[in-house]
Amino acid sequence: MTRWKYKLMPLFFIGPAVLLLMVFSFAPIFLSLGISFTDLTLIGLADWSKINFIGIENFVKLFKDKVFLESIFNTFFYVLIGVPLAVSSSLVIALLLSMVGKWLSSTFRLIFYMPSVTNIVAIAVVWGFLYNQQYGLFNYLLSLINIQSIPWLEDPLVAKFSLIILAIWKSNGVSMLIFLAALQSIPKVYYEAADIDGANRWQKFFKITLPSMSFATFFVTVTTVIGWLQFFEEPFVMTDGGPLNGTNSMALYIYQRGFEYNDFGYAAAASFVLFIIVIVATIVQFRFRKKDQTL
Amino acid sequence: MKNKVALFIGLIAVVLLLMAGCSSGDDENTIKVWTMNNSMEDFVTKYEEENDVSVEVQVIPWGEVKDKFLTAIASGEGPDVVQVGTTGVPEYADAGMFMDLSDYISEYENFNPDNFYEGAIGTTEYEGETIGVPFHVDTRVLFYRTDILADVGYPEGPKNWDEMVDASRQLAERGDDQYAIDLPRDDPQYPFMLAWQHGWNYNEDEGASNFEDPKFLEAMSKYETFYQEGLSQLEEGKELVQAFSDGSKPMFFSGPWDIKTIIDGAPEIEDQWDVRVMPEQDTNRSMIGGSHFGVFHNSEKVEQSLDFINWLADADTQLEWYKDVNELPANLEAWEDPILADDPKFSVFGEQLESTEVLPMITEYTEMSEELLNYMEEVYRGGADLESTLEDYRTKVTDILSE
């Protein structure tokens, strides 16, 4: 083996992945940045001579666009409320699963993981029935304990919560698995040592379990935040952004502008705004992570 | 090791063969057709046998039409013959997807515009070009429960919007969870139909000022009334067939496909429902929908494509198609057949098709109509004032049209 072979070997291995990223991620990103400064519509797609460069006009219009601003607000609402709930609930589920016996654990692991691999359209149909005003199961259960029916998908604010509940139920499976794996990789020795020192259950949890899982928690949080910033499927299949734009998210708005109204330039500009927000949110989290680097 | 290499080479060979297989069918006697209905594949065999042509049918689900068409327009790689829904005509025609058929109309007997419903022809014309030939048509009529409407004094169903409102108020008073009608909240054609029936019409040259017409205001205030007074349910309630069957929503507007839906889904009310033409206020105009077949702009097999479309446009072909999938023929001659003319329910659609209005044939229509739904929602759900909301809507339309 000569030296240059050693140098080239790693490149050879990561090459395919980098190539795929280049073609299917980086190239479209730069392309859409370019498109966002033009007035590309359906006609421009067929005849490139009809595309005009219009500078930052799209971006100026975006920040005057009431519906876009509403969708930004909704997206942040989803993230601020949904992410903590999603991360903590999957952590709690993972902890509970690690406490019960093997048979119970594997059964429930399957049950909690199911929603993540179920087709979103099927989920929409079932949850549509659950949330239905007339014969929805949720309102029926509430009526049994004499609580008035809740307008699950009929009120802009309530509908946001309804979608958050659905999204948490749907995304818990994946995060739960990551937490479970992290839990199982904590060396038993720590707990034995703690037992000898006379630590109680809470102390063990806060001093050993949580710190040992900090990397898994970080990973789950970052991916969850990114996922929730791109909140799309749930409003798309359940409410189409309604009522009164109350559940419209940035990703859905981009879709509507781009693929329903053929306003590609404008949609590209909006997607770039979303892209910047995702990048910033991720960088911020990495900074925080650096500060409390203990592992 | 050797085996593995052989296996690998074998695999590659198979993949290459498959790829080669996909790109076949480029011979003289093959035309490629894009359609949205999977019955088409078997349907064209008759034509293939008669003409010794092979028709390669590719079925595109309605939900994916847009993506597929966009890709075809952008890449210039399309079929020879393409089916297009009427509402998509302005957008795709504007992007130059279709070949102009104007010069061929006199060449083929079945292309004669007089053969078809006027409204259907209206949707094949875009900026002076003819983009296709009508294949099937579609419109909306009123479905109603004869017995329940008789109880409130309208055994024949409401004839105009005044009767409609009167009947609806009586029906809604029957108690909790009882409504009069199920108005589609997310059908963008619906407010337009209501406005046409009140004598309004969209004039392309006038742009946003079209919506200043007092007739339009009157129509929209009717629209608001139905939700405000609880005549139509605001929430996602009972599934339609069930609500129609138990009488809680004894009326709705819909298209021909729902005849079968009700027959299959609610056999228990077999003789207790009927369809009638739209309520007439100033006119009783309904929308005209459906689909056309056109030629993709850069097809190299124009002759064969036109011949195929000529066959599709024929009255007998369209009648066969109706028997197959219950889509209504655009060809007037087909309607003279007893199977349509004597059918008590489908003949109503034939009657309604005589009185239709073409939706504005402009590329901005999609956005304009969707926005109207959003603005109207502000009124009936958000409690905004109707007149000032319509004013905002006009500003929005001006903005949309100026882009």
XYZ file of C-alpha atoms in Angstrom:
698
model
C 0.000 0.000 0.000
C 1.475 3.315 -1.004
C 0.687 6.521 0.803
C -1.642 8.028 -1.730
C -3.781 4.937 -1.567
C -4.245 5.579 2.140
C -5.214 9.122 1.337
C -7.673 8.186 -1.368
C -9.304 5.286 0.436
C -11.613 7.338 2.689
C -12.646 9.552 -0.223
C -13.585 6.451 -2.119
C -15.858 5.368 0.703
C -17.649 8.630 1.329
C -17.726 9.527 -2.368
C -21.126 8.070 -3.242
C -22.824 9.735 -0.276
C -21.229 13.106 -1.027
C -22.153 12.811 -4.671
C -25.782 12.061 -3.825
C -25.883 14.998 -1.419
C -24.403 17.268 -4.050
C -26.893 16.275 -6.730
C -30.030 15.993 -4.640
C -29.470 18.480 -1.817
C -26.884 21.163 -2.505
C -27.662 21.696 -6.165
C -31.416 22.203 -5.572
C -30.657 24.569 -2.684
C -28.541 26.816 -4.878
C -30.993 26.481 -7.732
C -33.898 27.580 -5.563
C -31.835 30.481 -4.237
C -31.404 31.547 -7.834
C -35.100 31.060 -8.599
C -36.103 33.132 -5.577
C -34.761 36.270 -7.303
C -36.880 35.679 -10.401
C -40.570 35.713 -11.310
C -40.583 32.108 -12.517
C -44.052 30.691 -13.152
C -45.435 27.900 -15.287
C -44.762 29.801 -18.518
C -41.151 30.423 -17.588
C -40.745 26.711 -17.040
C -41.521 26.006 -20.691
C -39.835 29.057 -22.171
C -36.773 30.298 -20.315
C -36.711 33.600 -22.118
C -39.818 34.653 -20.175
C -38.064 34.540 -16.801
C -37.170 37.953 -15.411
C -34.707 38.813 -12.680
C -36.546 40.890 -10.096
C -34.004 41.194 -7.278
C -35.351 40.972 -3.748
C -38.909 41.872 -4.713
C -40.175 38.420 -3.700
C -38.680 38.763 -0.241
C -40.105 42.250 0.213
C -43.528 40.979 -0.769
C -43.208 37.967 1.522
C -42.780 40.055 4.618
C -45.845 42.091 3.725
C -47.840 38.943 3.073
C -50.259 38.481 5.935
C -50.754 34.785 5.303
C -47.009 34.109 5.231
C -46.500 35.965 8.508
C -49.354 33.959 10.003
C -47.735 30.758 8.821
C -44.418 31.781 10.413
C -46.260 32.437 13.661
C -48.019 29.065 13.449
C -44.761 27.265 12.708
C -43.081 28.773 15.784
C -46.168 27.913 17.798
C -45.845 24.283 16.672
C -42.135 24.200 17.509
C -42.318 25.911 20.907
C -45.174 23.752 22.133
C -44.652 20.589 20.147
C -40.919 19.989 20.517
C -40.692 19.983 24.352
C -43.773 17.773 24.516
C -42.522 15.415 21.817
C -39.038 15.029 23.333
C -40.209 14.640 26.922
C -43.038 12.253 26.103
C -40.783 9.950 24.093
C -38.211 10.052 26.898
C -40.875 9.098 29.457
C -42.100 6.271 27.233
C -38.544 4.985 26.818
C -37.961 5.078 30.582
C -41.201 3.232 31.295
C -40.387 0.618 28.663
C -36.968 0.040 30.217
C -38.592 -0.658 33.577
C -41.088 -3.328 32.527
C -40.419 -6.949 31.620
C -39.073 -8.120 28.295
C -42.367 -9.310 26.815
C -44.318 -6.183 27.769
C -41.495 -3.994 26.609
C -41.270 -5.460 23.130
C -45.062 -5.451 22.690
C -45.394 -1.812 23.605
C -42.318 -0.837 21.668
C -44.119 -2.155 18.606
C -47.327 -0.338 19.512
C -45.568 2.990 19.985
C -43.530 2.553 16.835
C -46.484 1.664 14.621
C -47.701 5.253 13.967
C -44.289 6.254 12.599
C -44.503 3.728 9.801
C -48.216 4.090 9.060
C -49.302 5.867 5.918
C -50.214 9.488 6.674
C -53.391 9.321 4.599
C -54.701 6.402 6.629
C -53.826 8.307 9.788
C -55.700 11.344 8.493
C -58.838 9.320 7.885
C -58.792 7.737 11.342
C -57.979 10.943 13.205
C -60.520 12.791 11.121
C -63.119 10.465 12.599
C -61.729 10.862 16.115
C -61.925 14.646 15.852
C -65.279 14.688 14.061
C -67.853 17.033 15.599
C -70.814 14.769 15.048
C -69.661 11.322 16.004
C -66.024 11.748 16.965
C -64.799 9.420 19.696
C -63.073 12.229 21.599
C -66.218 14.323 21.936
C -68.214 11.212 22.793
C -65.839 10.398 25.662
C -66.058 14.000 26.865
C -69.849 13.841 26.749
C -69.755 10.854 29.114
C -68.224 13.056 31.798
C -70.485 15.976 30.871
C -67.895 18.159 29.194
C -69.067 20.202 26.256
C -67.819 19.122 22.880
C -64.520 20.668 21.794
C -64.248 22.123 18.277
C -61.124 20.058 17.536
C -60.547 21.186 13.983
C -63.058 24.031 13.788
C -61.276 26.741 15.739
C -57.936 28.228 14.622
C -56.293 27.886 18.044
C -57.763 24.544 19.080
C -56.949 23.075 15.681
C -53.256 23.871 16.231
C -53.295 21.852 19.428
C -55.169 19.025 17.736
C -52.494 18.774 15.070
C -49.737 18.914 17.694
C -51.302 15.980 19.543
C -51.488 14.026 16.304
C -47.915 14.876 15.329
C -46.536 13.860 18.739
C -48.371 10.545 18.588
C -46.958 10.029 15.110
C -43.339 10.951 15.835
C -42.862 9.403 19.266
C -41.816 6.009 17.930
C -38.522 7.039 16.352
C -37.303 9.211 19.241
C -38.340 6.526 21.700
C -36.134 3.968 19.963
C -33.120 6.276 20.109
C -33.698 6.909 23.816
C -34.117 3.191 24.467
C -30.828 2.434 22.760
C -29.102 5.108 24.834
C -30.664 3.768 28.033
C -29.445 0.257 27.304
C -25.896 1.424 26.677
C -25.457 2.954 30.150
C -23.003 0.700 32.025
C -24.599 -1.131 34.968
C -21.482 -0.423 37.050
C -22.585 3.165 37.647
C -25.826 2.045 39.229
C -24.100 -0.568 41.360
C -21.661 2.052 42.627
C -24.541 4.386 43.366
C -26.358 1.631 45.261
C -23.297 1.117 47.460
C -23.188 4.854 48.146
C -26.848 4.707 49.143
C -28.312 6.820 46.333
C -32.078 6.737 45.952
C -34.010 6.296 42.722
C -34.284 10.046 41.925
C -30.633 10.684 42.548
C -29.736 7.803 40.284
C -31.994 9.186 37.565
C -30.743 12.754 37.715
C -27.066 12.047 38.360
C -26.539 9.005 36.153
C -29.316 8.299 33.662
C -29.943 11.806 32.316
C -26.276 12.863 32.014
C -25.388 9.600 30.275
C -28.127 10.194 27.768
C -27.214 13.783 27.018
C -25.968 13.027 23.535
C -29.081 11.088 22.587
C -31.218 13.897 23.977
C -29.263 16.431 21.976
C -29.620 14.417 18.791
C -33.330 13.870 19.269
C -33.908 17.536 20.073
C -32.068 18.794 17.008
C -33.806 16.420 14.619
C -37.185 17.075 16.250
C -36.773 20.854 15.958
C -35.844 20.547 12.303
C -38.754 18.200 11.699
C -41.257 20.492 13.404
C -39.996 23.565 11.601
C -40.895 21.713 8.423
C -44.326 20.787 9.778
C -46.227 19.855 6.633
C -47.987 16.506 6.451
C -50.411 16.984 9.323
C -52.017 20.259 8.229
C -51.832 19.109 4.603
C -53.952 16.032 5.119
C -56.120 17.155 8.041
C -57.027 20.813 7.532
C -55.277 22.138 4.437
C -54.131 25.053 6.563
C -57.606 26.057 7.711
C -59.750 27.149 9.509
C -58.884 30.788 8.760
C -55.246 29.896 8.089
C -55.003 28.871 11.719
C -52.998 25.718 11.038
C -51.061 26.818 7.970
C -47.344 26.155 8.369
C -44.463 27.591 6.382
C -43.820 24.358 4.526
C -47.485 24.029 3.586
C -47.618 27.650 2.458
C -44.590 27.059 0.222
C -46.368 24.074 -1.262
C -49.559 26.040 -1.874
C -47.776 28.921 -3.574
C -45.490 26.722 -5.606
C -47.624 23.809 -6.610
C -51.157 25.129 -6.403
C -50.641 28.643 -7.774
C -47.484 27.915 -9.854
C -45.777 30.880 -8.264
C -42.355 29.232 -8.223
C -40.219 32.330 -7.661
C -42.270 33.414 -4.693
C -42.365 29.900 -3.230
C -38.603 29.566 -3.639
C -38.124 32.806 -1.720
C -40.372 31.512 1.051
C -38.505 28.228 1.158
C -35.270 30.131 1.496
C -36.618 31.980 4.512
C -37.518 28.609 6.033
C -34.064 27.271 5.156
C -32.369 30.171 6.983
C -34.586 29.627 10.041
C -33.723 25.924 10.161
C -29.999 26.611 9.819
C -30.052 29.290 12.532
C -32.043 27.087 14.911
C -29.569 24.255 14.405
C -26.474 26.421 14.863
C -27.915 27.870 18.072
C -28.423 24.373 19.452
C -24.866 23.343 18.585
C -23.537 26.433 20.365
C -25.470 25.558 23.493
C -24.160 22.055 23.260
C -20.536 23.274 23.124
C -21.027 25.242 26.327
C -21.995 22.272 28.437
C -19.661 19.813 26.803
C -19.115 17.331 29.581
C -18.839 14.028 27.816
C -15.861 -15.067 -5.470
C -16.269 -15.955 -9.118
C -19.923 -16.687 -8.529
C -20.416 -13.296 -6.979
C -18.857 -11.533 -9.923
C -21.042 -13.499 -12.291
C -24.095 -12.655 -10.241
C -23.192 -8.987 -10.258
C -22.700 -8.899 -14.003
C -25.975 -10.767 -14.430
C -27.767 -8.200 -12.298
C -26.387 -5.307 -14.293
C -27.437 -7.006 -17.490
C -30.976 -7.430 -16.182
C -31.187 -3.787 -15.135
C -29.942 -2.610 -18.512
C -32.453 -4.827 -20.260
C -35.247 -3.428 -18.139
C -34.172 0.104 -18.952
C -34.122 -0.740 -22.611
C -37.602 -2.220 -22.259
C -38.961 1.017 -20.869
C -37.866 3.066 -23.829
C -39.313 0.812 -26.487
C -42.518 1.503 -28.389
C -41.079 4.261 -30.508
C -42.127 2.735 -33.774
C -44.375 4.369 -36.354
C -47.564 2.711 -35.228
C -47.546 3.556 -31.563
C -49.046 6.610 -29.948
C -48.552 7.479 -26.312
C -51.605 8.648 -24.406
C -51.804 10.172 -20.954
C -55.153 9.810 -19.263
C -56.577 10.008 -15.749
C -58.922 7.077 -15.947
C -57.680 3.510 -15.621
C -60.593 2.121 -17.642
C -59.046 3.715 -20.718
C -56.518 0.936 -21.128
C -59.120 -1.706 -21.970
C -61.339 0.809 -23.716
C -58.887 1.568 -26.526
C -58.451 -2.068 -27.586
C -61.394 -1.681 -29.957
C -59.684 1.221 -31.683
C -56.391 -0.648 -31.836
C -58.020 -3.622 -33.537
C -59.862 -1.523 -36.096
C -56.904 0.614 -37.060
C -53.934 -1.632 -36.458
C -52.363 0.985 -34.228
C -50.995 0.365 -30.798
C -52.069 2.867 -28.190
C -49.805 3.040 -25.181
C -51.980 4.269 -22.343
C -50.396 5.719 -19.239
C -52.784 6.404 -16.391
C -51.988 9.373 -14.167
C -53.945 9.675 -10.925
C -55.674 13.072 -10.636
C -53.529 13.984 -7.656
C -50.314 13.642 -9.643
C -51.447 15.301 -12.852
C -49.927 18.621 -11.978
C -46.450 17.264 -11.186
C -46.468 15.123 -14.286
C -47.595 17.949 -16.562
C -45.109 20.392 -15.085
C -42.300 17.933 -15.687
C -43.482 17.366 -19.250
C -43.729 21.089 -19.958
C -40.326 21.833 -18.464
C -38.519 18.974 -20.198
C -40.448 18.973 -23.460
C -40.790 15.213 -23.058
C -44.435 14.360 -23.233
C -46.894 11.927 -24.785
C -48.598 12.328 -28.152
C -52.144 12.639 -26.859
C -52.998 14.071 -23.476
C -56.199 14.321 -21.471
C -56.721 17.535 -19.556
C -59.365 18.585 -17.045
C -61.227 21.770 -17.991
C -59.998 23.730 -14.975
C -56.378 23.083 -15.904
C -56.747 24.364 -19.471
C -55.698 28.022 -18.994
C -52.567 27.223 -16.984
C -51.263 24.461 -19.226
C -52.312 26.118 -22.479
C -50.603 29.302 -21.374
C -47.407 27.325 -20.851
C -47.711 26.034 -24.407
C -48.476 22.429 -23.595
C -50.901 21.854 -26.464
C -50.751 22.006 -30.205
C -53.280 24.408 -31.724
C -55.949 22.314 -33.455
C -57.773 25.229 -35.145
C -56.558 24.299 -38.621
C -57.659 20.695 -38.312
C -61.244 21.287 -37.219
C -62.573 21.177 -40.772
C -60.515 18.082 -41.626
C -62.069 15.698 -39.128
C -65.829 15.262 -39.016
C -65.983 14.732 -35.256
C -64.118 17.947 -34.445
C -67.059 20.112 -35.474
C -67.825 22.412 -32.496
C -71.562 22.119 -33.186
C -71.397 18.476 -32.118
C -70.761 19.394 -28.520
C -72.271 21.350 -25.658
C -71.483 25.011 -26.044
C -69.943 25.197 -22.589
C -67.612 22.301 -23.366
C -66.377 24.054 -26.506
C -65.877 27.214 -24.451
C -63.360 25.394 -22.287
C -61.355 24.149 -25.284
C -60.604 27.664 -26.486
C -57.758 29.604 -24.995
C -56.628 32.944 -26.444
C -57.894 32.124 -29.909
C -56.407 28.635 -29.990
C -58.233 25.329 -29.825
C -56.325 23.125 -27.445
C -58.396 19.966 -27.598
C -61.651 18.234 -28.357
C -64.255 17.631 -25.614
C -64.449 14.098 -24.305
C -66.550 14.003 -21.191
C -68.515 16.726 -19.449
C -69.515 17.319 -15.905
C -71.817 19.732 -14.144
C -73.543 20.212 -10.799
C -77.218 19.803 -9.987
C -79.294 19.728 -6.821
C -79.781 16.383 -5.078
C -82.721 16.467 -2.695
C -84.935 14.237 -0.557
C -88.387 14.339 -2.141
C -90.231 13.257 1.013
C -88.541 15.711 3.356
C -88.825 18.630 0.938
C -92.521 17.771 0.456
C -93.012 18.210 4.206
C -91.959 21.842 3.899
C -94.032 22.425 0.792
C -91.578 21.804 -2.040
C -92.147 18.280 -3.360
C -90.410 19.234 -6.611
C -87.500 20.832 -4.797
C -86.922 24.600 -4.579
C -87.193 26.260 -7.995
C -85.315 29.465 -7.160
C -83.141 30.902 -4.420
C -86.027 32.573 -2.582
C -87.739 29.201 -2.282
C -84.374 27.696 -1.418
C -83.884 30.039 1.526
C -87.480 29.583 2.696
C -87.274 25.779 2.511
C -83.881 25.805 4.199
C -85.071 27.863 7.147
C -87.967 25.489 7.730
C -85.681 22.477 7.447
C -83.122 23.865 9.859
C -85.861 24.472 12.443
C -86.529 20.753 12.684
C -84.206 20.572 15.682
C -80.597 20.244 16.761
C -78.195 18.738 14.256
C -80.755 19.179 11.502
C -79.566 21.168 8.528
C -81.033 22.067 5.181
C -78.201 21.529 2.792
C -74.576 20.543 2.644
C -72.777 23.384 0.917
C -69.242 22.576 -0.167
C -66.909 24.857 1.798
C -63.829 24.103 -0.259
C -65.197 23.957 -3.768
C -63.958 27.117 -5.493
C -66.531 26.866 -8.296
C -69.403 27.088 -5.868
C -69.428 30.841 -5.079
C -69.120 31.498 -8.809
C -72.151 29.353 -9.589
C -74.144 31.158 -6.927
C -73.161 34.496 -8.441
C -74.067 33.415 -11.984
C -77.471 32.324 -10.766
C -77.959 35.817 -9.400
C -77.257 37.279 -12.807
C -73.601 38.151 -12.329
C -70.981 37.291 -14.867
C -67.209 37.569 -14.995
C -65.918 39.779 -17.742
C -62.212 39.356 -18.455
C -61.610 42.977 -19.413
C -62.949 44.355 -16.160
C -60.666 42.487 -13.779
C -61.249 43.218 -10.114
C -64.128 45.623 -10.744
C -66.232 42.614 -11.726
C -66.663 42.035 -8.030
C -68.164 45.476 -7.401
C -71.412 44.362 -9.008
C -74.301 44.515 -6.505
C -75.460 41.159 -7.864
C -72.223 39.611 -6.681
C -72.723 41.124 -3.239
C -76.253 39.737 -3.144
C -75.008 36.257 -4.026
C -72.276 36.349 -1.413
C -74.672 37.541 1.254
C -76.821 34.480 0.467
C -73.693 32.399 0.841
C -73.097 33.956 4.240
C -76.722 33.470 5.293
C -76.532 29.717 4.889
C -73.721 29.405 7.417
C -74.813 32.231 9.698
C -78.288 30.823 10.228
C -77.049 27.261 10.553
C -78.731 26.124 7.339
C -75.502 24.427 6.329
C -73.134 22.878 8.833
C -69.946 24.773 9.517
C -68.055 21.908 11.110
C -66.932 18.627 9.723
C -70.028 16.628 10.531
C -71.670 13.463 9.407
C -70.529 11.751 6.287
C -72.698 12.993 3.421
C -74.446 9.799 2.315
C -75.388 9.014 5.880
C -76.653 12.534 6.535
C -78.669 12.416 3.317
C -80.106 9.061 4.277
C -81.148 9.997 7.810
C -82.497 13.317 6.590
C -80.278 15.643 8.599
C -78.917 17.108 5.367
C -81.691 16.606 2.821
C -80.052 18.615 0.010
C -76.654 18.973 -1.609
C -75.120 20.069 -4.896
C -73.029 17.551 -6.723
C -72.038 15.894 -9.953
C -73.173 12.740 -11.783
C -70.873 10.372 -9.887
C -72.936 10.847 -6.726
C -75.969 9.183 -8.317
C -74.158 5.882 -8.007
C -72.817 6.809 -4.585
C -76.316 7.361 -3.212
C -77.796 4.300 -4.932
C -75.057 2.074 -3.492
C -74.635 3.794 -0.153
C -78.231 4.460 0.810
C -80.488 1.789 -0.728
C -82.985 2.391 2.106
C -84.129 5.714 0.594
C -84.373 4.382 -2.916
C -87.549 6.181 -3.993
C -87.239 9.151 -1.693
C -84.713 11.268 -3.503
C -84.287 12.921 -6.843
C -82.136 15.407 -8.718
C -83.233 18.665 -10.278
C -81.606 21.510 -12.182
C -80.059 24.379 -10.260
C -82.361 26.861 -8.494
C -83.089 29.754 -10.836
C -82.861 33.296 -9.580
C -81.876 35.259 -12.605
C -80.454 32.267 -14.459
C -79.998 28.666 -13.357
C -76.488 28.322 -14.711
C -74.222 25.671 -13.350
C -70.561 25.081 -14.035
C -69.201 23.067 -16.910
C -66.411 20.667 -16.126
C -65.077 17.541 -17.689
C -62.081 16.821 -19.860
C -60.670 17.181 -23.341
C -58.111 15.334 -25.370
C -55.407 17.393 -27.028
C -52.115 16.847 -28.788
C -48.846 17.517 -26.958
C -47.080 20.469 -28.585
C -44.062 18.616 -29.916
C -45.627 15.296 -30.846
C -44.173 13.812 -34.008
C -47.250 11.732 -34.721
C -49.811 14.426 -35.304
C -51.719 12.488 -37.931
C -52.173 9.363 -35.808
C -52.937 11.423 -32.715
C -55.661 13.393 -34.444
C -57.183 10.227 -35.808
C -57.321 8.775 -32.305
C -58.897 11.939 -30.921
C -61.384 11.852 -33.783
C -62.419 8.397 -32.603
C -62.687 9.561 -28.994
C -64.896 12.476 -30.029
C -67.369 10.213 -31.801
C -70.849 9.961 -30.305
C -70.791 6.157 -30.193
C -67.394 6.088 -28.504
C -68.521 8.533 -25.853
C -71.718 6.594 -25.279
C -69.721 3.399 -24.784
C -67.512 5.283 -22.369
C -70.582 6.438 -20.443
C -71.780 2.829 -20.154
C -68.321 1.894 -18.918
C -67.617 4.506 -16.278
C -70.714 6.760 -16.068
C -68.880 9.860 -17.270
C -71.242 12.052 -19.280
C -70.620 12.408 -23.025
C -69.756 15.840 -24.375
C -71.162 14.882 -27.764
C -74.792 16.016 -28.128
C -75.746 13.116 -30.370
C -74.893 10.645 -27.624
C -77.580 12.210 -25.448
C -80.288 11.169 -27.906
C -79.700 7.537 -26.984
C -82.494 6.204 -24.738
C -79.999 5.031 -22.153
C -79.375 8.704 -21.321
C -82.500 10.429 -22.623
C -84.881 8.136 -20.723
C -82.924 7.916 -17.503
C -84.901 10.020 -15.030
C -81.801 11.119 -13.154
C -79.096 11.370 -15.810
C -81.402 13.240 -18.187
C -81.534 16.033 -15.596
C -77.808 16.436 -16.093
C -78.440 16.651 -19.814
C -80.919 19.438 -19.190
C -78.529 21.268 -16.856
C -75.729 21.020 -19.414
C -77.829 23.227 -21.714
C -77.461 25.962 -19.151
C -73.868 26.271 -18.049
C -71.296 28.991 -17.786
C -67.589 28.658 -18.501
C -65.395 29.518 -15.543
C -63.055 32.442 -16.274
C -60.469 31.089 -18.713
C -57.503 32.875 -17.190
C -54.409 31.463 -15.532
C -55.088 33.480 -12.397
C -58.471 31.835 -11.880
C -57.132 29.135 -9.545
C -55.690 31.634 -7.137
C -58.568 34.065 -7.511
C -61.203 31.461 -6.679
C -59.229 29.914 -3.809
C -58.761 33.361 -2.297
C -62.472 34.062 -2.594
C -63.098 30.979 -0.443
C -60.574 32.240 2.116
C -62.089 35.717 2.235
C -65.615 34.333 2.527
C -64.436 32.151 5.394
C -63.338 35.322 7.196
C -66.962 36.428 6.905
C -68.952 33.375 7.912
C -66.468 31.909 10.367
C -64.446 34.892 11.522
C -67.437 37.222 11.728
C -65.910 39.888 9.468
C -68.157 42.396 7.711
C -69.153 41.202 4.244
C -68.868 44.464 2.326
C -65.478 45.467 3.664
C -64.176 41.921 3.188
C -65.232 42.009 -0.454
C -63.421 45.322 -0.737
C -60.249 43.663 0.586
C -60.858 40.822 -1.813
C -60.972 43.226 -4.761
C -57.617 44.651 -3.692
C -56.292 41.104 -3.583
C -57.656 40.310 -7.039
C -56.070 43.462 -8.471
C -52.810 42.281 -6.981
C -53.203 38.747 -8.402
C -54.075 40.012 -11.876
C -51.166 42.441 -11.972
C -48.536 39.747 -11.380
